[in-house]
Amino acid sequence: MKELMSHRITRPLPGKRLAPRSPLLQQLKESQERLRAALECGNIGVFDWNTQTNRVIYIAPRMAMRDQALGAQEVDASHWLATTHPDDIARARGEVERAVCGETDGFSMRYRVKGPADGGPAWLVVHSRGKVRERDASGRAIRILGIFEEITHVAAREEADRVRDAQLARATQVAALGELALSLAHEINQPLATLTAYLQASTRSVRQKSITKAELAAVLQRSERQAQRVADIVRRLRMLYRDRQVTEESFDLLVTLQDVLHLLRHEIDTLNIQVKASCRFKKLVITGDRIQIEQVLYNIMRNAVDALQHYGRGHATLTYSIQRTGGRILIRIANNGPGIPANILNRMFEPFFTTKPKGTGLGLSISRSIIEAHRGSLTLDTTLKQGAAFVIDLPARRKVRTP
Amino acid sequence: MKKSTSPLVYVVDDEPEFAGAIGMLLETAGHTCRIFTSPRNFLRSIQPADCGCILLDVRMPGMSGLEVQDHLARRNFRQPIVFLTGHGDIPMAVQATRAGALDFLEKPVREKTLLSRVRAALKQDARRFKNAAAQRRGRQRVDELSTRERQVGELLAQGCSSLQMADQLALSVRTVEMHRLRMMRRLGVKNTAQAVRLILEAAAAGT
């Protein structure tokens, strides 16, 4: 289209030639001036296409149409195809065709046209928006009117942004992975170190004959628990990296909750945390990705347990309740720990935000995205005076889409 | 300095199971341990006169091992510190060692390494105690000197000969020599250099 405009303007706007002789002509002239101002200031061109004669009238300001004065020209529509980038022709033609045959009212599209022969970029990016003004009895467009503008620089900037965003996303991903690997290494190392020390101690005691069978059995049992912790971590790692697609299955939420509590049994026992449940269901089947929901429940329960870490023994309480209202299921998980400081409330769900010296800051952000993928919501109950509570709101049952 | 000097190994780690397991291992090697899962409780409990060494975790919630080390140093606690860390964090190791840590060990730690470091640490602390005790005894002996003996000792420390001392104290050389001999005997030293050291140390402790 740009190329079209680079032709010498052969027919200036009529208003330019005629002297204002009558009020009507005066009005016309003023109207022309307004149009010219609009086109010039907006740096846009106008086209008026008659599909029956297949002629197009272009009115364009100087724009990127480099050094062309505002003017109008009439060309054959086939000229348009000749100047459009071969890769864009099919798409652009399709858009126009849909408007012509009545499938759409008009079009808005970007495509590339040949740059001016005397230098500059080989291809210019043009954004063209057209609207059908008249149709014949069969519904085919007779006249399409619209505007076009050269947006090569905008498109270039968008492309640069896109590349930068992609690089940033990739860097973030790499950093996140590194962070995750580091935190996992630490998490695995901790029980491993304990296990090693237990085994060293028991080997020495057996050699020294300074341990009874019962004592040894107790140490071995503790060692096993540490090995189990490593296994749990590996299990969670698998959960994290298993196919990220949401698989849909029906499962009993209560069983999943019990599984999660089982994973945390070690910490709950060590810290002497009381677990209080309020749930009047024996079974509660929901639809969704069981592994992902399990991960969310784990993350939130884990946070609750961490919050109770330094709480007076016997007073630390983890409470969960499950309610069903209408088509929704509300899972509330609360702890009576120190609560969340007001200044970090709105950062809780940010990725990489953490208050734990050994945390990744990913738990809550991953959890929220999982719950949202299940068309639910994960929120923090901020009305509490003491402790903290998270609320998961999930649709009770969705139709399982059969592939 | 009224506490007993039987050496203790303090194990400070927020992970109770790990601390317990390490404690068990150390006990098989004949050490007596005290276990702390909270750095604050540990700092409240340890006394400068306690003889022993400290096995310190680096990353703990609330207060890091490096902060604990800093607290101890500022309070002039001298028990040797061996860091145990779950992270192979080199800058941290450098910082800790610069601040006087005896060693920086990575978890899981080898039994031989741990036990030999603990032995070395306890030996170092025992030396500290021996030195401290010797100094204390020396000070006490200097305090017990008579006025004349002390005067002779102080002049000796200034590098005076018996003749010069006799001159300054308006005594005969024989008398000076007698006081000097008695002073050496009371201080329990074999030569002049040892006597001078005790007197200077006592003077330094007195100021």
Coordinates of C-alpha atoms in Angstrom, one line a residue:
Chain A
M1 CA 0.0 0.0 0.0
K2 CA 2.9 2.2 0.8
E3 CA 4.4 1.6 -2.6
L4 CA 1.1 2.7 -4.1
M5 CA 1.5 6.0 -2.3
S6 CA 5.0 6.5 -3.6
H7 CA 3.6 7.1 -7.0
R8 CA 3.5 10.6 -8.1
I9 CA 0.2 12.1 -7.1
T10 CA -1.6 12.7 -10.3
R11 CA -4.8 14.1 -9.1
P12 CA -4.8 16.5 -6.2
L13 CA -7.8 16.9 -3.9
P14 CA -10.5 18.8 -5.8
G15 CA -10.8 21.4 -3.0
K16 CA -7.3 22.5 -3.7
R17 CA -8.1 23.8 -7.1
L18 CA -11.5 25.4 -6.7
A19 CA -11.9 28.9 -5.4
P20 CA -14.6 29.1 -2.7
R21 CA -17.3 30.5 -4.8
S22 CA -20.4 29.3 -3.0
P23 CA -21.2 28.5 0.7
L24 CA -21.4 24.9 -0.3
L25 CA -18.0 24.9 -1.9
Q26 CA -16.7 26.8 1.1
Q27 CA -18.1 24.1 3.4
L28 CA -16.5 21.4 1.2
K29 CA -13.2 23.2 1.3
E30 CA -13.3 23.4 5.1
S31 CA -14.3 19.8 5.3
Q32 CA -11.3 18.9 3.1
E33 CA -9.0 20.9 5.3
R34 CA -10.3 19.1 8.4
L35 CA -9.8 15.7 6.8
R36 CA -6.3 16.7 5.7
A37 CA -5.4 17.9 9.2
A38 CA -6.7 14.7 10.7
L39 CA -4.7 12.6 8.3
E40 CA -1.6 14.6 8.7
C41 CA -1.7 14.8 12.4
G42 CA -2.6 11.2 12.8
N43 CA -0.1 10.2 10.1
I44 CA -2.7 8.0 8.5
G45 CA -4.0 7.4 5.0
V46 CA -7.5 6.6 3.8
F47 CA -8.6 4.2 1.2
D48 CA -11.9 3.9 -0.6
W49 CA -12.3 0.7 -2.5
N50 CA -14.9 -0.1 -5.0
T51 CA -15.0 -3.8 -5.4
Q52 CA -17.1 -3.7 -8.5
T53 CA -14.7 -1.6 -10.5
N54 CA -11.9 -2.9 -8.4
R55 CA -10.5 0.6 -8.2
V56 CA -9.1 2.1 -5.0
I57 CA -8.8 5.7 -4.1
Y58 CA -6.0 6.5 -1.7
I59 CA -5.6 9.7 0.2
A60 CA -2.4 9.8 2.2
P61 CA -0.4 12.4 4.0
R62 CA 3.3 12.5 3.8
M63 CA 3.7 9.7 6.4
A64 CA 6.3 7.2 5.9
M65 CA 5.3 7.5 2.3
R66 CA 8.5 9.5 2.3
D67 CA 8.2 13.0 0.8
Q68 CA 4.9 12.5 -0.8
A69 CA 2.6 15.4 -0.4
L70 CA -0.9 14.9 0.8
G71 CA -2.8 13.8 -2.2
A72 CA -5.2 11.3 -3.7
Q73 CA -4.7 8.7 -6.4
E74 CA -6.7 6.0 -7.9
V75 CA -5.2 2.7 -8.7
D76 CA -6.2 -0.8 -9.6
A77 CA -6.7 -3.0 -6.5
S78 CA -4.5 -5.7 -8.0
H79 CA -1.6 -3.3 -7.5
W80 CA -2.0 -3.8 -3.7
L81 CA -1.2 -7.5 -4.0
A82 CA 1.8 -6.8 -6.1
T83 CA 3.4 -4.7 -3.4
T84 CA 2.5 -6.9 -0.4
H85 CA 5.0 -9.2 1.2
P86 CA 4.5 -12.7 -0.3
D87 CA 4.3 -14.3 3.1
D88 CA 1.5 -11.9 4.1
I89 CA -0.6 -12.1 1.0
A90 CA -2.6 -15.2 1.9
R91 CA -3.5 -14.0 5.3
A92 CA -4.3 -10.4 4.2
R93 CA -6.4 -11.7 1.3
G94 CA -8.3 -14.0 3.6
E95 CA -9.2 -11.1 5.9
V96 CA -10.4 -9.0 3.0
E97 CA -12.3 -11.9 1.5
R98 CA -14.2 -12.6 4.7
A99 CA -15.2 -9.0 4.8
V100 CA -16.3 -9.0 1.2
C101 CA -18.4 -12.1 1.4
G102 CA -20.1 -10.9 4.6
E103 CA -18.5 -13.1 7.1
T104 CA -17.2 -10.0 8.9
D105 CA -18.0 -6.3 8.8
G106 CA -14.5 -5.4 8.1
F107 CA -10.9 -6.1 8.9
S108 CA -8.0 -5.0 11.0
M109 CA -4.7 -6.4 9.9
R110 CA -1.0 -5.9 9.7
Y111 CA 1.1 -6.8 6.7
R112 CA 4.3 -5.8 5.1
V113 CA 4.6 -3.8 1.9
K114 CA 7.6 -3.0 -0.3
G115 CA 9.7 0.0 1.0
P116 CA 10.5 2.9 -1.3
A117 CA 12.9 2.1 -4.0
D118 CA 15.2 4.9 -3.1
G119 CA 16.4 3.5 0.2
G120 CA 15.2 2.8 3.7
P121 CA 13.9 -0.6 4.9
A122 CA 13.1 -3.1 2.3
W123 CA 9.7 -3.8 3.9
L124 CA 7.4 -1.5 5.8
V125 CA 4.8 -2.7 8.3
V126 CA 1.4 -1.3 7.7
H127 CA -1.7 -1.6 9.8
S128 CA -4.9 -1.4 7.8
R129 CA -8.4 -1.2 9.1
G130 CA -11.4 -1.3 6.8
K131 CA -15.1 -1.4 7.1
V132 CA -17.7 -2.5 4.5
R133 CA -20.0 0.5 3.7
E134 CA -22.2 -1.0 1.0
R135 CA -23.2 -4.4 0.0
D136 CA -25.2 -5.7 -2.9
A137 CA -28.4 -7.7 -2.7
S138 CA -26.4 -10.9 -2.4
G139 CA -24.5 -9.5 0.6
R140 CA -21.2 -9.0 -1.2
A141 CA -19.3 -5.9 -0.3
I142 CA -19.5 -3.1 -2.9
R143 CA -17.5 -0.5 -1.1
I144 CA -15.0 -0.8 1.6
L145 CA -13.6 2.3 3.4
G146 CA -10.8 2.4 5.9
I147 CA -7.6 3.8 7.0
F148 CA -4.0 2.6 7.0
E149 CA -0.9 3.6 8.8
E150 CA 2.7 2.8 8.6
I151 CA 3.9 1.3 11.9
T152 CA 7.3 -0.1 11.0
H153 CA 8.9 1.5 14.1
V154 CA 6.1 0.3 16.4
A155 CA 6.4 -3.2 15.1
A156 CA 10.1 -3.2 15.5
R157 CA 9.8 -2.0 19.1
E158 CA 7.2 -4.7 19.8
E159 CA 9.5 -7.3 18.3
A160 CA 12.4 -6.1 20.5
D161 CA 10.2 -6.1 23.6
R162 CA 9.0 -9.6 22.7
V163 CA 12.6 -10.9 22.4
R164 CA 13.6 -9.2 25.6
D165 CA 10.6 -10.6 27.5
A166 CA 11.4 -14.0 26.2
Q167 CA 15.0 -13.7 27.3
L168 CA 13.9 -12.4 30.7
A169 CA 11.4 -15.2 31.1
R170 CA 14.1 -17.7 30.2
A171 CA 16.6 -16.1 32.6
T172 CA 14.0 -16.1 35.3
Q173 CA 13.2 -19.7 34.6
V174 CA 16.9 -20.7 34.8
A175 CA 17.3 -18.7 38.0
A176 CA 14.2 -20.4 39.4
L177 CA 15.5 -23.8 38.5
G178 CA 18.8 -23.0 40.0
E179 CA 17.2 -21.8 43.2
L180 CA 14.9 -24.8 43.3
A181 CA 17.8 -27.2 42.8
L182 CA 19.7 -25.4 45.6
S183 CA 16.9 -25.6 48.0
L184 CA 16.2 -29.2 47.1
A185 CA 19.9 -30.1 47.6
H186 CA 19.7 -28.5 51.1
E187 CA 16.4 -30.3 51.9
I188 CA 17.8 -33.6 50.9
N189 CA 21.1 -33.0 52.6
Q190 CA 19.6 -32.3 56.0
P191 CA 18.0 -35.8 56.6
L192 CA 21.0 -37.3 54.9
A193 CA 23.4 -35.6 57.4
T194 CA 21.2 -36.9 60.3
L195 CA 21.0 -40.4 58.9
T196 CA 24.8 -40.4 58.4
A197 CA 25.4 -39.4 62.0
Y198 CA 23.0 -42.0 63.3
L199 CA 24.7 -44.7 61.3
Q200 CA 28.2 -43.6 62.5
A201 CA 27.1 -43.4 66.1
S202 CA 25.4 -46.8 66.0
T203 CA 28.3 -48.5 64.3
R204 CA 30.7 -47.2 66.9
S205 CA 28.3 -48.2 69.8
V206 CA 28.0 -51.7 68.4
R207 CA 31.8 -52.0 68.1
Q208 CA 32.2 -50.7 71.6
K209 CA 29.4 -53.0 72.8
S210 CA 28.0 -49.9 74.5
I211 CA 24.4 -50.2 73.2
T212 CA 21.6 -52.5 74.0
K213 CA 19.5 -54.1 71.3
A214 CA 16.5 -52.0 72.2
E215 CA 18.5 -48.8 71.9
L216 CA 20.0 -49.9 68.6
A217 CA 16.5 -50.7 67.3
A218 CA 15.4 -47.2 68.3
V219 CA 18.3 -45.6 66.5
L220 CA 17.7 -47.7 63.4
Q221 CA 14.1 -46.7 63.4
R222 CA 15.0 -43.0 63.6
S223 CA 17.4 -43.6 60.8
E224 CA 14.7 -45.1 58.7
R225 CA 12.5 -42.1 59.3
Q226 CA 15.3 -39.9 58.0
A227 CA 15.6 -42.0 54.9
Q228 CA 11.8 -41.7 54.5
R229 CA 12.2 -38.0 54.6
V230 CA 14.6 -38.1 51.7
A231 CA 12.1 -40.3 49.8
D232 CA 9.3 -37.8 50.5
I233 CA 11.4 -35.0 49.1
V234 CA 12.1 -37.0 46.0
R235 CA 8.4 -37.8 45.7
R236 CA 7.6 -34.1 45.9
L237 CA 10.2 -33.3 43.3
R238 CA 8.5 -35.7 41.0
M239 CA 5.2 -34.1 41.7
L240 CA 6.6 -30.7 40.7
Y241 CA 8.1 -31.9 37.5
R242 CA 5.4 -34.4 36.4
D243 CA 3.6 -33.4 33.3
R244 CA 2.4 -29.8 34.0
Q245 CA -0.8 -30.4 32.0
V246 CA -3.9 -30.5 34.2
T247 CA -5.1 -34.0 34.1
E248 CA -8.7 -34.4 35.2
E249 CA -9.8 -37.2 37.4
S250 CA -12.3 -37.7 40.2
F251 CA -10.7 -38.2 43.5
D252 CA -11.5 -38.1 47.2
L253 CA -10.2 -34.8 48.6
L254 CA -10.2 -36.2 52.1
V255 CA -7.9 -39.0 51.2
T256 CA -5.5 -36.5 49.5
L257 CA -5.6 -34.4 52.7
Q258 CA -4.7 -37.4 54.8
D259 CA -1.8 -38.2 52.4
V260 CA -0.5 -34.7 52.8
L261 CA -0.8 -34.9 56.6
H262 CA 1.1 -38.2 56.4
L263 CA 3.9 -36.5 54.5
L264 CA 4.2 -33.9 57.3
R265 CA 3.7 -36.4 60.1
H266 CA 7.4 -36.2 61.0
E267 CA 7.3 -32.4 61.6
I268 CA 3.9 -32.5 63.2
D269 CA 5.1 -35.1 65.7
T270 CA 8.4 -33.4 66.4
L271 CA 6.9 -30.0 67.0
N272 CA 4.0 -31.6 68.9
I273 CA 1.4 -29.8 66.7
Q274 CA -2.2 -30.5 67.4
V275 CA -4.2 -31.1 64.2
K276 CA -7.9 -30.2 64.4
A277 CA -10.2 -31.1 61.6
S278 CA -13.7 -29.9 61.0
C279 CA -15.4 -31.8 58.3
R280 CA -18.8 -33.5 58.2
F281 CA -18.1 -35.6 55.1
K282 CA -16.9 -39.1 55.0
K283 CA -16.0 -38.8 51.4
L284 CA -15.7 -35.7 49.2
V285 CA -15.1 -36.4 45.5
I286 CA -13.8 -33.5 43.4
T287 CA -12.6 -33.3 39.9
G288 CA -9.2 -32.0 39.0
D289 CA -5.5 -32.9 39.0
R290 CA -5.0 -34.9 42.1
I291 CA -1.2 -34.5 42.2
Q292 CA -1.4 -30.7 41.7
I293 CA -4.1 -30.3 44.4
E294 CA -2.0 -32.5 46.7
Q295 CA 1.0 -30.2 46.0
V296 CA -1.1 -27.1 46.9
L297 CA -2.3 -28.7 50.1
Y298 CA 1.2 -29.7 51.0
N299 CA 2.6 -26.2 50.4
I300 CA 0.0 -24.6 52.6
M301 CA 0.2 -27.2 55.3
R302 CA 3.9 -27.0 55.2
N303 CA 3.8 -23.2 55.6
A304 CA 1.5 -23.7 58.6
V305 CA 3.8 -26.2 60.2
D306 CA 6.8 -23.8 59.6
A307 CA 4.9 -21.0 61.2
L308 CA 4.4 -23.1 64.3
Q309 CA 8.0 -24.1 64.5
H310 CA 8.9 -22.0 67.5
Y311 CA 5.6 -22.2 69.2
G312 CA 5.2 -23.3 72.8
R313 CA 4.8 -27.0 72.9
G314 CA 1.3 -28.2 73.2
H315 CA -0.2 -25.0 72.1
A316 CA 0.6 -25.1 68.4
T317 CA -2.5 -26.0 66.5
L318 CA -3.1 -26.6 62.8
T319 CA -6.8 -26.5 61.9
Y320 CA -8.5 -27.4 58.7
S321 CA -12.1 -27.3 57.7
I322 CA -14.0 -28.3 54.6
Q323 CA -17.3 -26.8 53.7
R324 CA -19.5 -27.2 50.7
T325 CA -21.7 -24.3 49.7
G326 CA -23.6 -24.5 46.5
G327 CA -21.3 -25.7 43.8
R328 CA -18.2 -24.7 45.7
I329 CA -15.9 -26.4 48.1
L330 CA -14.1 -24.2 50.7
I331 CA -11.0 -25.6 52.3
R332 CA -9.7 -23.5 55.1
I333 CA -6.2 -24.2 56.6
A334 CA -5.3 -22.2 59.6
N335 CA -2.6 -22.1 62.2
N336 CA -2.3 -20.2 65.5
G337 CA 1.3 -19.2 64.9
P338 CA 2.7 -15.7 65.0
G339 CA 0.7 -14.6 61.9
I340 CA 1.8 -12.7 58.9
P341 CA 3.2 -9.2 59.3
A342 CA 1.1 -6.6 57.6
N343 CA 4.0 -5.2 55.6
I344 CA 4.4 -8.5 53.6
L345 CA 0.7 -9.3 53.2
N346 CA 0.5 -8.2 49.6
R347 CA 3.7 -9.8 48.6
M348 CA 2.8 -13.3 49.9
F349 CA 1.9 -14.6 46.5
E350 CA 4.8 -13.1 44.6
P351 CA 7.2 -15.6 43.1
F352 CA 10.5 -15.7 44.9
F353 CA 9.2 -13.8 47.8
T354 CA 10.1 -15.7 51.0
T355 CA 10.7 -15.0 54.6
K356 CA 12.3 -18.4 55.2
P357 CA 16.1 -18.6 55.2
K358 CA 15.8 -21.8 53.3
G359 CA 12.8 -21.1 51.2
T360 CA 12.5 -20.7 47.4
G361 CA 9.5 -18.3 47.5
L362 CA 7.8 -20.4 44.9
G363 CA 5.3 -22.4 47.0
L364 CA 2.5 -20.0 47.2
S365 CA 2.8 -18.6 43.7
I366 CA 2.8 -22.1 42.2
S367 CA -0.1 -23.0 44.5
R368 CA -2.2 -20.0 43.4
S369 CA -1.6 -20.7 39.7
I370 CA -2.6 -24.3 40.2
I371 CA -5.8 -23.4 42.0
E372 CA -6.6 -20.8 39.3
A373 CA -6.1 -23.4 36.6
H374 CA -8.8 -25.4 38.4
R375 CA -11.1 -22.4 38.2
G376 CA -10.8 -21.7 41.9
S377 CA -9.1 -19.2 44.1
L378 CA -6.5 -19.2 46.8
T379 CA -6.7 -16.4 49.3
L380 CA -5.4 -15.3 52.6
D381 CA -7.9 -14.7 55.4
T382 CA -6.9 -11.3 56.7
T383 CA -9.6 -11.0 59.3
L384 CA -7.8 -13.1 61.9
K385 CA -6.5 -11.6 65.1
Q386 CA -4.1 -14.4 65.7
G387 CA -2.3 -16.8 63.3
A388 CA -2.9 -17.2 59.6
A389 CA -5.4 -18.9 57.4
F390 CA -5.5 -19.8 53.8
V391 CA -8.7 -20.4 51.9
I392 CA -9.0 -22.6 48.8
D393 CA -12.2 -22.2 46.9
L394 CA -12.7 -24.8 44.3
P395 CA -15.7 -25.8 42.1
A396 CA -17.2 -28.9 43.6
R397 CA -17.4 -31.0 40.5
R398 CA -16.7 -30.2 36.9
K399 CA -17.6 -32.3 34.0
V400 CA -14.6 -34.4 33.1
R401 CA -13.9 -33.5 29.5
T402 CA -13.6 -36.7 27.6
P403 CA -11.0 -36.4 24.9
Chain B
M1 CA 35.8 -19.0 87.2
K2 CA 33.9 -21.2 89.5
K3 CA 32.5 -23.7 87.0
S4 CA 33.9 -27.1 86.7
T5 CA 36.4 -27.5 83.9
S6 CA 35.2 -30.9 82.5
P7 CA 35.0 -30.1 78.8
L8 CA 31.6 -29.9 77.0
V9 CA 30.8 -30.0 73.4
Y10 CA 28.0 -27.6 72.6
V11 CA 25.9 -28.7 69.6
V12 CA 23.9 -25.8 68.2
D13 CA 21.6 -26.8 65.3
D14 CA 17.9 -25.9 64.7
E15 CA 17.3 -29.5 63.4
P16 CA 16.7 -31.4 66.6
E17 CA 17.2 -34.8 65.0
F18 CA 20.6 -33.9 63.6
A19 CA 21.8 -32.3 66.8
G20 CA 20.7 -35.4 68.7
A21 CA 22.4 -37.8 66.2
I22 CA 25.7 -35.8 66.4
G23 CA 25.4 -35.8 70.2
M24 CA 25.1 -39.5 70.1
L25 CA 28.1 -39.9 67.9
L26 CA 30.2 -37.6 70.1
E27 CA 29.2 -39.6 73.2
T28 CA 30.5 -42.8 71.7
A29 CA 33.8 -41.0 71.5
G30 CA 33.6 -40.2 75.2
H31 CA 32.6 -36.5 75.0
T32 CA 29.9 -34.9 77.0
C33 CA 27.5 -32.9 74.9
R34 CA 24.9 -30.2 75.5
I35 CA 22.4 -29.8 72.7
F36 CA 20.7 -26.5 71.7
T37 CA 18.2 -26.2 68.9
S38 CA 17.8 -22.4 69.6
P39 CA 20.8 -20.2 69.2
R40 CA 19.3 -17.7 71.7
N41 CA 19.0 -20.4 74.4
F42 CA 22.5 -21.4 73.7
L43 CA 23.8 -17.8 74.1
R44 CA 21.9 -17.5 77.4
S45 CA 23.3 -20.7 78.7
I46 CA 27.1 -20.6 77.9
Q47 CA 29.5 -19.0 80.3
P48 CA 32.9 -17.6 79.5
A49 CA 34.4 -19.9 82.1
D50 CA 32.9 -23.0 80.5
C51 CA 35.5 -25.2 79.1
G52 CA 34.7 -26.9 75.8
C53 CA 34.0 -26.2 72.1
I54 CA 31.0 -25.3 70.0
L55 CA 29.6 -27.2 66.9
L56 CA 27.6 -24.5 65.2
D57 CA 25.1 -24.7 62.4
V58 CA 25.3 -21.9 59.9
R59 CA 21.8 -21.4 58.8
M60 CA 19.2 -21.2 61.6
P61 CA 16.0 -19.3 61.7
G62 CA 16.2 -16.2 63.8
M63 CA 19.9 -16.1 64.1
S64 CA 22.7 -17.4 61.9
G65 CA 25.7 -19.2 63.1
L66 CA 27.9 -16.3 62.0
E67 CA 25.8 -14.0 64.2
V68 CA 26.2 -16.4 67.1
Q69 CA 30.0 -16.3 66.5
D70 CA 29.9 -12.5 66.5
H71 CA 27.9 -12.4 69.8
L72 CA 30.4 -14.7 71.5
A73 CA 33.4 -12.7 70.2
R74 CA 31.9 -9.4 71.4
R75 CA 31.4 -10.9 74.8
N76 CA 35.0 -12.2 74.8
F77 CA 34.1 -15.8 74.8
R78 CA 37.0 -17.9 73.6
Q79 CA 35.6 -21.4 73.2
P80 CA 36.7 -22.7 69.8
I81 CA 34.0 -22.9 67.1
V82 CA 33.6 -25.6 64.5
F83 CA 31.0 -24.7 61.9
L84 CA 28.7 -27.4 60.4
T85 CA 26.9 -26.4 57.3
G86 CA 24.5 -27.9 54.8
H87 CA 25.6 -25.5 52.1
G88 CA 29.1 -25.5 50.6
D89 CA 29.1 -21.7 51.0
I90 CA 32.7 -20.5 50.4
P91 CA 32.2 -16.8 51.2
M92 CA 30.6 -17.8 54.5
A93 CA 33.4 -20.2 55.3
V94 CA 35.9 -17.4 54.6
Q95 CA 34.0 -15.0 56.8
A96 CA 33.7 -17.5 59.6
T97 CA 37.4 -18.6 59.5
R98 CA 38.5 -14.9 59.4
A99 CA 36.4 -14.3 62.5
G100 CA 38.3 -17.1 64.2
A101 CA 36.4 -20.3 63.6
L102 CA 38.6 -23.4 64.0
D103 CA 37.0 -25.1 61.0
F104 CA 34.1 -25.2 58.6
L105 CA 32.8 -28.7 57.9
E106 CA 30.2 -29.7 55.4
K107 CA 27.2 -31.9 56.3
P108 CA 27.1 -34.9 56.2
V109 CA 30.4 -34.9 58.0
R110 CA 32.9 -37.8 58.1
E111 CA 33.1 -39.3 61.5
K112 CA 36.9 -39.2 61.5
T113 CA 37.0 -35.5 60.5
L114 CA 34.4 -34.5 63.0
L115 CA 36.0 -36.4 65.9
S116 CA 39.5 -35.2 65.1
R117 CA 38.3 -31.6 64.9
V118 CA 36.4 -31.9 68.1
R119 CA 39.5 -33.3 69.8
A120 CA 41.6 -30.5 68.4
A121 CA 39.1 -27.9 69.5
L122 CA 38.9 -29.3 73.1
K123 CA 42.7 -29.5 73.2
Q124 CA 42.9 -25.8 72.2
D125 CA 40.4 -24.9 74.9
A126 CA 42.2 -26.9 77.5
R127 CA 45.4 -25.0 76.6
R128 CA 43.5 -21.8 77.1
F129 CA 42.4 -23.0 80.5
K130 CA 45.9 -24.1 81.5
N131 CA 47.3 -20.7 80.4
A132 CA 44.6 -18.9 82.2
A133 CA 45.1 -21.0 85.4
A134 CA 48.9 -20.4 85.2
Q135 CA 48.4 -16.7 84.8
R136 CA 46.0 -16.6 87.7
R137 CA 48.5 -18.4 89.9
G138 CA 51.3 -16.0 88.8
R139 CA 49.1 -13.0 89.6
Q140 CA 48.4 -14.4 93.0
R141 CA 52.0 -15.0 93.7
V142 CA 53.0 -11.5 92.7
D143 CA 50.2 -10.2 95.0
E144 CA 51.8 -12.2 97.9
L145 CA 55.2 -10.5 97.5
S146 CA 56.5 -8.3 100.3
T147 CA 56.9 -4.6 99.6
R148 CA 60.7 -4.9 99.3
E149 CA 60.4 -8.0 97.1
R150 CA 58.0 -6.2 94.8
Q151 CA 60.2 -3.1 94.6
V152 CA 63.1 -5.3 93.6
G153 CA 60.9 -7.1 91.1
E154 CA 59.7 -3.9 89.5
L155 CA 63.2 -2.6 89.2
L156 CA 64.3 -5.9 87.7
A157 CA 61.6 -5.6 85.1
Q158 CA 62.9 -2.1 84.3
G159 CA 66.3 -3.8 83.6
C160 CA 68.2 -2.6 86.7
S161 CA 71.2 -4.4 88.0
S162 CA 71.5 -5.3 91.7
L163 CA 74.0 -2.5 92.1
Q164 CA 71.5 0.0 90.6
M165 CA 68.7 -1.4 92.7
A166 CA 70.8 -1.0 95.9
D167 CA 71.5 2.5 94.9
Q168 CA 67.9 3.4 94.3
L169 CA 66.5 1.6 97.3
A170 CA 69.3 2.8 99.6
L171 CA 70.1 -0.8 100.6
S172 CA 73.3 -2.8 100.5
V173 CA 73.9 -5.0 97.4
R174 CA 73.8 -8.0 99.7
T175 CA 70.3 -7.1 101.0
V176 CA 69.0 -6.5 97.5
E177 CA 70.4 -9.9 96.4
M178 CA 68.6 -11.5 99.4
H179 CA 65.3 -9.9 98.5
R180 CA 65.8 -10.8 94.9
L181 CA 66.4 -14.5 95.8
R182 CA 63.4 -14.6 98.0
M183 CA 61.2 -13.0 95.4
M184 CA 62.3 -15.6 92.8
R185 CA 61.5 -18.4 95.2
R186 CA 58.1 -17.0 96.1
L187 CA 57.2 -16.6 92.5
G188 CA 58.3 -20.2 91.9
V189 CA 60.5 -19.2 88.8
K190 CA 63.8 -20.5 87.8
N191 CA 65.2 -17.5 86.0
T192 CA 65.0 -13.7 85.8
A193 CA 63.1 -13.8 82.5
Q194 CA 60.2 -15.8 84.0
A195 CA 60.1 -13.6 87.0
V196 CA 60.0 -10.5 84.8
R197 CA 57.1 -12.0 82.7
L198 CA 55.0 -12.8 85.8
I199 CA 55.5 -9.3 87.2
L200 CA 54.7 -7.6 83.9
E201 CA 51.6 -9.8 83.4
A202 CA 50.4 -9.0 86.9
A203 CA 51.0 -5.3 86.3
A204 CA 49.1 -5.5 83.0
A205 CA 46.2 -7.3 84.8
G206 CA 46.3 -4.8 87.6
T207 CA 45.8 -1.8 85.3

